[in-house]
Short mmCIF file of C-alpha atoms in Angstrom, two decimals:
data_model
loop_
_atom_site.label_atom_id
_atom_site.label_comp_id
_atom_site.label_asym_id
_atom_site.label_seq_id
_atom_site.Cartn_x
_atom_site.Cartn_y
_atom_site.Cartn_z
CA UNK A 22 66.99 -0.20 93.01
CA UNK A 23 66.77 3.17 91.25
CA UNK A 24 64.63 5.85 92.92
CA UNK A 25 62.09 7.82 90.90
CA UNK A 26 60.17 10.87 92.05
CA UNK A 27 56.86 11.81 90.44
CA UNK A 28 56.60 15.60 90.77
CA UNK A 29 53.37 17.41 89.88
CA UNK A 30 51.53 20.63 90.62
CA UNK A 31 48.20 18.95 89.88
CA UNK A 32 47.36 16.58 92.72
CA UNK A 33 44.07 15.40 94.26
CA UNK A 34 42.33 17.04 97.19
CA UNK A 35 39.07 16.63 99.11
CA UNK A 36 37.42 19.32 97.00
CA UNK A 37 38.87 17.97 93.73
CA UNK A 38 39.53 14.24 94.15
CA UNK A 39 39.97 13.68 90.40
CA UNK A 40 42.55 16.41 89.88
CA UNK A 41 45.54 14.85 88.17
CA UNK A 42 43.93 11.41 88.50
CA UNK A 43 45.78 10.10 85.45
CA UNK A 44 49.14 11.00 87.05
CA UNK A 45 48.18 9.19 90.26
CA UNK A 46 47.02 6.17 88.25
CA UNK A 47 50.35 5.98 86.43
CA UNK A 48 52.24 6.32 89.71
CA UNK A 49 50.19 3.54 91.35
CA UNK A 50 50.71 1.24 88.37
CA UNK A 51 54.47 1.75 88.26
CA UNK A 52 54.74 1.35 92.01
CA UNK A 53 52.82 -1.93 91.85
CA UNK A 54 55.18 -3.27 89.16
CA UNK A 55 57.99 -2.88 91.69
CA UNK A 56 60.88 -2.35 89.28
CA UNK A 57 61.65 1.09 90.68
CA UNK A 58 61.32 2.70 94.08
CA UNK A 59 58.80 5.41 93.33
CA UNK A 60 57.58 8.38 95.35
CA UNK A 61 54.92 10.97 94.53
CA UNK A 62 55.23 14.61 95.58
CA UNK A 63 52.40 16.87 94.47
CA UNK A 64 50.59 20.13 95.07
CA UNK A 65 47.02 19.36 96.10
CA UNK A 66 44.19 21.40 94.61
CA UNK A 67 42.63 22.41 97.94
CA UNK A 68 40.64 25.60 97.64
CA UNK A 69 42.66 28.34 99.36
CA UNK A 70 41.75 31.95 100.03
CA UNK A 71 43.56 35.10 101.01
CA UNK A 72 47.15 34.74 102.16
CA UNK A 73 47.08 30.93 101.93
CA UNK A 74 46.21 31.18 98.24
CA UNK A 75 49.21 33.42 97.62
CA UNK A 76 51.51 31.10 99.57
CA UNK A 77 50.47 27.81 97.91
CA UNK A 78 53.42 27.58 95.54
CA UNK A 79 56.05 29.01 97.92
CA UNK A 80 55.05 26.51 100.62
CA UNK A 81 55.04 23.69 98.06
CA UNK A 82 58.56 24.68 97.01
CA UNK A 83 59.83 24.93 100.60
CA UNK A 84 58.46 21.48 101.46
CA UNK A 85 60.18 20.05 98.38
CA UNK A 86 63.51 21.70 99.24
CA UNK A 87 63.45 20.44 102.82
CA UNK A 88 62.46 16.89 101.88
CA UNK A 89 64.62 16.33 98.81
CA UNK A 90 67.25 19.00 98.19
CA UNK A 91 68.37 18.82 101.81
CA UNK A 92 67.48 15.19 102.25
CA UNK A 93 66.72 12.18 100.09
CA UNK A 94 68.67 11.23 96.98
CA UNK A 95 66.73 10.64 93.77
CA UNK A 96 67.93 9.13 90.47
CA UNK A 97 65.06 10.26 88.20
CA UNK A 98 62.62 13.12 88.61
CA UNK A 99 59.55 12.68 86.42
CA UNK A 100 57.77 16.03 86.17
CA UNK A 101 54.10 16.12 85.20
CA UNK A 102 52.78 19.50 84.06
CA UNK A 103 56.11 21.05 83.14
CA UNK A 104 55.99 24.73 84.03
CA UNK A 105 56.83 26.14 86.54
CA UNK A 106 57.10 22.90 88.54
CA UNK A 107 60.23 21.90 86.63
CA UNK A 108 62.23 24.56 88.53
CA UNK A 109 62.04 22.37 91.62
CA UNK A 110 63.66 19.55 89.66
CA UNK A 111 66.29 21.98 88.38
CA UNK A 112 67.02 23.15 91.92
CA UNK A 113 67.51 19.51 92.95
CA UNK A 114 69.92 18.97 90.04
CA UNK A 115 71.94 22.11 90.82
CA UNK A 116 72.15 21.78 94.59
CA UNK A 117 71.76 18.07 95.43
CA UNK A 118 72.47 15.62 92.63
CA UNK A 119 73.89 16.91 89.32
CA UNK A 120 73.55 13.41 87.83
CA UNK A 121 69.78 13.22 88.29
CA UNK A 122 67.77 12.58 85.13
CA UNK A 123 64.86 14.97 84.51
CA UNK A 124 61.97 13.61 82.49
CA UNK A 125 58.88 15.69 81.82
CA UNK A 126 55.45 14.68 80.58
CA UNK A 127 53.70 17.53 78.77
CA UNK A 128 49.94 17.19 79.11
CA UNK A 129 48.73 20.16 77.07
CA UNK A 130 48.11 23.19 79.25
CA UNK A 131 51.84 23.33 79.99
CA UNK A 132 52.38 24.02 76.27
CA UNK A 133 49.22 25.87 75.21
CA UNK A 134 49.28 28.36 78.10
CA UNK A 135 52.93 29.30 77.52
CA UNK A 136 52.90 30.01 73.81
CA UNK A 137 54.95 31.85 72.81
CA UNK A 138 57.34 30.59 75.50
CA UNK A 139 59.13 33.05 77.79
CA UNK A 140 62.91 33.09 78.28
CA UNK A 141 62.46 31.27 81.60
CA UNK A 142 60.42 28.52 79.91
CA UNK A 143 63.11 28.12 77.25
CA UNK A 144 65.82 28.12 79.91
CA UNK A 145 64.07 25.37 81.89
CA UNK A 146 63.81 23.16 78.81
CA UNK A 147 67.62 22.94 78.67
CA UNK A 148 67.62 20.80 81.82
CA UNK A 149 65.16 18.19 80.53
CA UNK A 150 66.77 14.94 79.39
CA UNK A 151 63.62 13.42 77.93
CA UNK A 152 60.26 14.93 77.01
CA UNK A 153 57.07 12.87 76.80
CA UNK A 154 54.13 14.35 74.90
CA UNK A 155 50.59 12.99 75.15
CA UNK A 156 50.02 13.51 71.42
CA UNK A 157 51.99 14.06 68.23
CA UNK A 158 50.27 17.40 67.63
CA UNK A 159 51.29 18.64 71.08
CA UNK A 160 54.90 17.70 70.36
CA UNK A 161 54.78 19.58 67.06
CA UNK A 162 53.43 22.70 68.77
CA UNK A 163 56.21 22.51 71.34
CA UNK A 164 58.94 21.99 68.76
CA UNK A 165 57.76 24.98 66.72
CA UNK A 166 58.94 27.30 69.48
CA UNK A 167 61.66 25.38 71.35
CA UNK A 168 65.06 24.15 70.17
CA UNK A 169 64.97 21.02 72.29
CA UNK A 170 68.10 18.88 72.38
CA UNK A 171 66.85 16.02 74.55
CA UNK A 172 65.12 12.85 73.40
CA UNK A 173 61.34 12.66 73.00
CA UNK A 174 58.49 10.18 72.87
CA UNK A 175 54.71 10.23 72.53
CA UNK A 176 52.69 8.49 75.25
CA UNK A 177 49.29 9.13 76.75
CA UNK A 178 48.82 9.10 80.52
CA UNK A 179 47.09 5.71 80.21
CA UNK A 180 43.62 4.40 81.07
CA UNK A 181 42.78 1.96 83.83
CA UNK A 182 41.92 -1.67 82.93
CA UNK A 183 38.51 -1.22 84.60
CA UNK A 184 37.21 0.58 81.51
CA UNK A 185 35.76 -2.31 79.52
CA UNK A 186 32.57 -2.97 77.62
CA UNK A 187 29.58 -4.52 79.42
CA UNK A 188 27.45 -6.14 76.75
CA UNK A 189 24.53 -6.60 79.16
CA UNK A 190 24.25 -2.93 80.07
CA UNK A 191 21.05 -1.10 79.13
CA UNK A 192 21.59 2.06 77.10
CA UNK A 193 19.65 4.68 79.07
CA UNK A 194 21.53 7.75 77.75
CA UNK A 195 21.94 8.98 74.19
CA UNK A 196 25.13 10.85 75.05
CA UNK A 197 27.55 11.18 77.95
CA UNK A 198 29.66 14.29 78.57
CA UNK A 199 32.62 14.00 80.96
CA UNK A 200 34.92 16.79 82.08
CA UNK A 201 35.23 20.18 83.73
CA UNK A 202 32.19 22.21 82.81
CA UNK A 203 33.95 25.28 81.52
CA UNK A 204 34.31 27.29 78.35
CA UNK A 205 37.27 25.32 76.98
CA UNK A 206 35.46 21.99 77.39
CA UNK A 207 32.51 23.39 75.43
CA UNK A 208 29.73 23.13 77.99
CA UNK A 209 28.12 26.16 76.31
CA UNK A 210 28.20 24.32 72.99
CA UNK A 211 26.43 21.35 74.54
CA UNK A 212 23.54 23.59 75.53
CA UNK A 213 23.15 24.98 72.03
CA UNK A 214 23.15 21.78 69.98
CA UNK A 215 21.00 19.56 72.21
CA UNK A 216 17.34 19.57 73.19
CA UNK A 217 14.99 18.07 75.76
CA UNK A 218 14.26 15.03 73.59
CA UNK A 219 17.80 13.78 74.14
CA UNK A 220 18.87 11.89 77.24
CA UNK A 221 22.26 13.08 78.41
CA UNK A 222 24.51 12.14 81.33
CA UNK A 223 26.90 14.83 82.54
CA UNK A 224 29.86 13.90 84.73
CA UNK A 225 32.16 16.48 86.26
CA UNK A 226 32.55 19.35 88.69
CA UNK A 227 29.38 20.86 90.13
CA UNK A 228 30.43 24.48 90.49
CA UNK A 229 29.54 25.62 86.96
CA UNK A 230 26.58 23.33 86.33
CA UNK A 231 24.21 26.23 86.98
CA UNK A 232 25.06 27.33 83.46
CA UNK A 233 22.97 24.42 82.21
CA UNK A 234 20.30 24.60 84.87
CA UNK A 235 19.50 28.22 84.06
CA UNK A 236 19.22 27.54 80.37
CA UNK A 237 16.70 24.72 80.70
CA UNK A 238 17.24 23.73 77.09
CA UNK A 239 18.31 20.12 77.69
CA UNK A 240 17.23 17.17 79.78
CA UNK A 241 20.12 15.61 81.64
CA UNK A 242 21.23 13.65 84.65
CA UNK A 243 23.99 15.54 86.44
CA UNK A 244 26.09 12.88 88.17
CA UNK A 245 28.91 14.97 89.62
CA UNK A 246 32.41 13.57 90.09
CA UNK A 247 32.51 9.76 89.83
CA UNK A 248 35.00 7.11 90.80
CA UNK A 249 36.29 4.98 87.87
CA UNK A 250 34.00 2.03 88.67
CA UNK A 251 30.89 4.24 88.65
CA UNK A 252 32.09 6.09 85.55
CA UNK A 253 32.51 2.76 83.74
CA UNK A 254 28.84 2.01 84.43
CA UNK A 255 27.76 5.36 83.00
CA UNK A 256 29.87 4.84 79.88
CA UNK A 257 28.23 1.45 79.34
CA UNK A 258 24.78 2.96 79.84
CA UNK A 259 25.41 5.51 77.07
CA UNK A 260 25.24 5.21 73.28
CA UNK A 261 27.79 7.87 72.37
CA UNK A 262 30.49 9.92 74.04
CA UNK A 263 30.44 13.62 73.19
CA UNK A 264 33.42 15.95 73.46
CA UNK A 265 33.07 19.57 72.35
CA UNK A 266 36.39 20.97 73.54
CA UNK A 267 37.94 24.03 71.96
CA UNK A 268 41.49 22.84 72.80
CA UNK A 269 42.49 19.30 73.76
CA UNK A 270 45.99 17.81 73.63
CA UNK A 271 44.78 14.30 74.42
CA UNK A 272 41.34 13.23 75.61
CA UNK A 273 41.86 10.62 78.31
CA UNK A 274 38.10 10.39 78.80
CA UNK A 275 37.77 9.82 75.06
CA UNK A 276 40.06 6.80 75.39
CA UNK A 277 38.11 5.55 78.43
CA UNK A 278 34.81 5.81 76.57
CA UNK A 279 36.17 4.08 73.48
CA UNK A 280 37.51 1.28 75.65
CA UNK A 281 33.92 0.73 76.83
CA UNK A 282 32.74 0.54 73.22
CA UNK A 283 31.37 4.05 72.79
CA UNK A 284 31.74 5.74 69.41
CA UNK A 285 33.00 9.28 70.00
CA UNK A 286 31.59 12.52 68.63
CA UNK A 287 34.25 15.18 69.06
CA UNK A 288 35.25 18.59 67.80
CA UNK A 289 38.42 18.64 65.73
CA UNK A 290 41.20 19.31 68.29
CA UNK A 291 44.82 18.16 68.41
CA UNK A 292 43.92 15.23 70.63
CA UNK A 293 40.66 14.20 68.97
CA UNK A 294 42.27 14.27 65.54
CA UNK A 295 44.72 11.58 66.64
CA UNK A 296 42.19 9.49 68.55
CA UNK A 297 39.02 9.71 66.49
CA UNK A 298 38.95 8.48 62.89
CA UNK A 299 35.87 9.81 61.13
CA UNK A 300 33.30 7.08 60.46
CA UNK A 301 35.65 4.44 61.89
CA UNK A 302 35.39 4.82 65.66
CA UNK A 303 33.35 8.00 65.78
CA UNK A 304 32.84 11.33 64.09
CA UNK A 305 34.77 14.61 64.01
CA UNK A 306 32.88 17.90 64.03
CA UNK A 307 34.16 21.24 62.81
CA UNK A 308 35.68 23.11 65.76
CA UNK A 309 33.83 26.36 65.08
CA UNK A 310 31.01 27.90 67.10
CA UNK A 311 29.06 29.14 64.09
CA UNK A 312 29.30 25.79 62.32
CA UNK A 313 28.15 23.94 65.44
CA UNK A 314 25.23 26.35 65.91
CA UNK A 315 24.11 25.61 62.36
CA UNK A 316 24.92 21.92 61.92
CA UNK A 317 25.64 20.46 65.37
CA UNK A 318 22.12 19.39 66.31
CA UNK A 319 21.60 17.75 62.92
CA UNK A 320 24.83 15.75 63.25
CA UNK A 321 23.79 14.39 66.64
CA UNK A 322 20.44 13.27 65.24
CA UNK A 323 22.19 11.55 62.33
CA UNK A 324 24.29 9.57 64.80
CA UNK A 325 21.21 8.39 66.67
CA UNK A 326 19.66 7.21 63.40
CA UNK A 327 22.56 4.89 62.55
CA UNK A 328 21.63 1.29 61.81
CA UNK A 329 22.48 -1.38 64.39
CA UNK A 330 25.16 -2.84 62.13
CA UNK A 331 26.83 0.54 61.61
CA UNK A 332 26.74 1.27 65.34
CA UNK A 333 28.32 -2.11 66.17
CA UNK A 334 31.04 -1.47 63.59
CA UNK A 335 31.90 1.87 65.18
CA UNK A 336 31.72 0.37 68.67
CA UNK A 337 34.11 -2.49 67.97
CA UNK A 338 36.49 -0.14 66.18
CA UNK A 339 36.45 2.15 69.23
CA UNK A 340 37.45 -0.73 71.52
CA UNK A 341 40.25 -1.72 69.17
CA UNK A 342 41.50 1.87 68.96
CA UNK A 343 41.69 2.22 72.74
CA UNK A 344 43.94 -0.77 73.36
CA UNK A 345 47.18 1.18 72.86
CA UNK A 346 46.12 3.61 75.61
CA UNK A 347 45.85 0.92 78.31
CA UNK A 348 47.83 1.78 81.41
CA UNK A 349 49.80 -1.46 81.50
CA UNK A 350 51.19 -0.76 78.02
CA UNK A 351 51.97 2.86 78.90
CA UNK A 352 53.72 1.84 82.14
CA UNK A 353 55.98 -0.56 80.23
CA UNK A 354 56.97 2.21 77.83
CA UNK A 355 57.68 4.61 80.71
CA UNK A 356 59.95 2.02 82.33
CA UNK A 357 61.82 1.64 79.03
CA UNK A 358 62.47 5.39 79.09
CA UNK A 359 63.70 5.19 82.69
CA UNK A 360 66.06 2.35 81.79
CA UNK A 361 67.38 4.26 78.79
CA UNK A 362 68.43 7.19 81.00
CA UNK A 363 69.97 5.32 83.96
#
């Protein structure tokens, strides 16, 4: 049986249990299928300070070298979050097994944050046999700057089968917002275009929620970080999913919400443009702060005034759109890629 190593710099920790959750989900699903012997080596997102913070990556690299370069033999290394983690895979190829296949899934930040790419980024790309991109737009951005000679495919990380519609659920929230509450995810935009008449559920990390609490402009239930089963309940208790990101390669939470039957209201990003079809499974908003300040609140009100028949049409279309993002389908495609390169 071929051995596959999942390698990621974005792993879960006690402080951040959902960090890289989609990578862990894919690993668990592939491991359960049993067609490959799969291991998972990751850098946890424990909060470090002082010297330990500086030594996080060096210690991660040393542990990898001791365990794999000087130890176990691997047939495929599947890197999640390409740079600079890929250099560990390259070291394994150069010093342990020159026949190893290196596959990398690009999730977004590993392209956006390195544009234009440095010489070391370009150099590392030469060792990748197959590149997986979570959206077509992300692939196009990558290819604009890199002369990549390996094969490519477009696959999302995949959503768990637990995210399904509950027709008996009571809709207690007008909108649900899920994600890290930071500038890129548009938490500041949420404050500006909503008001206290709206009922909003917010799911995510607590550390920056004071931004909302100080403003006092919106009424919300802050639910913190939720396990998938609890998150499914919140999705089903909400009428719409709202995503106001400034940059998004692929919105996994958008796919989760759609799978539960929620029409999506999203700003026009690379990911949302591929997932959300305007007036089919949701609505796209102009990704501009001034436009949102002027028109955002009105657009939300228009959504809430939709007729029951129009809402059901959007809801059923959302469910249909999410089927291709199911984890079982994604896992099958990943295994096809593994087979192609072994």
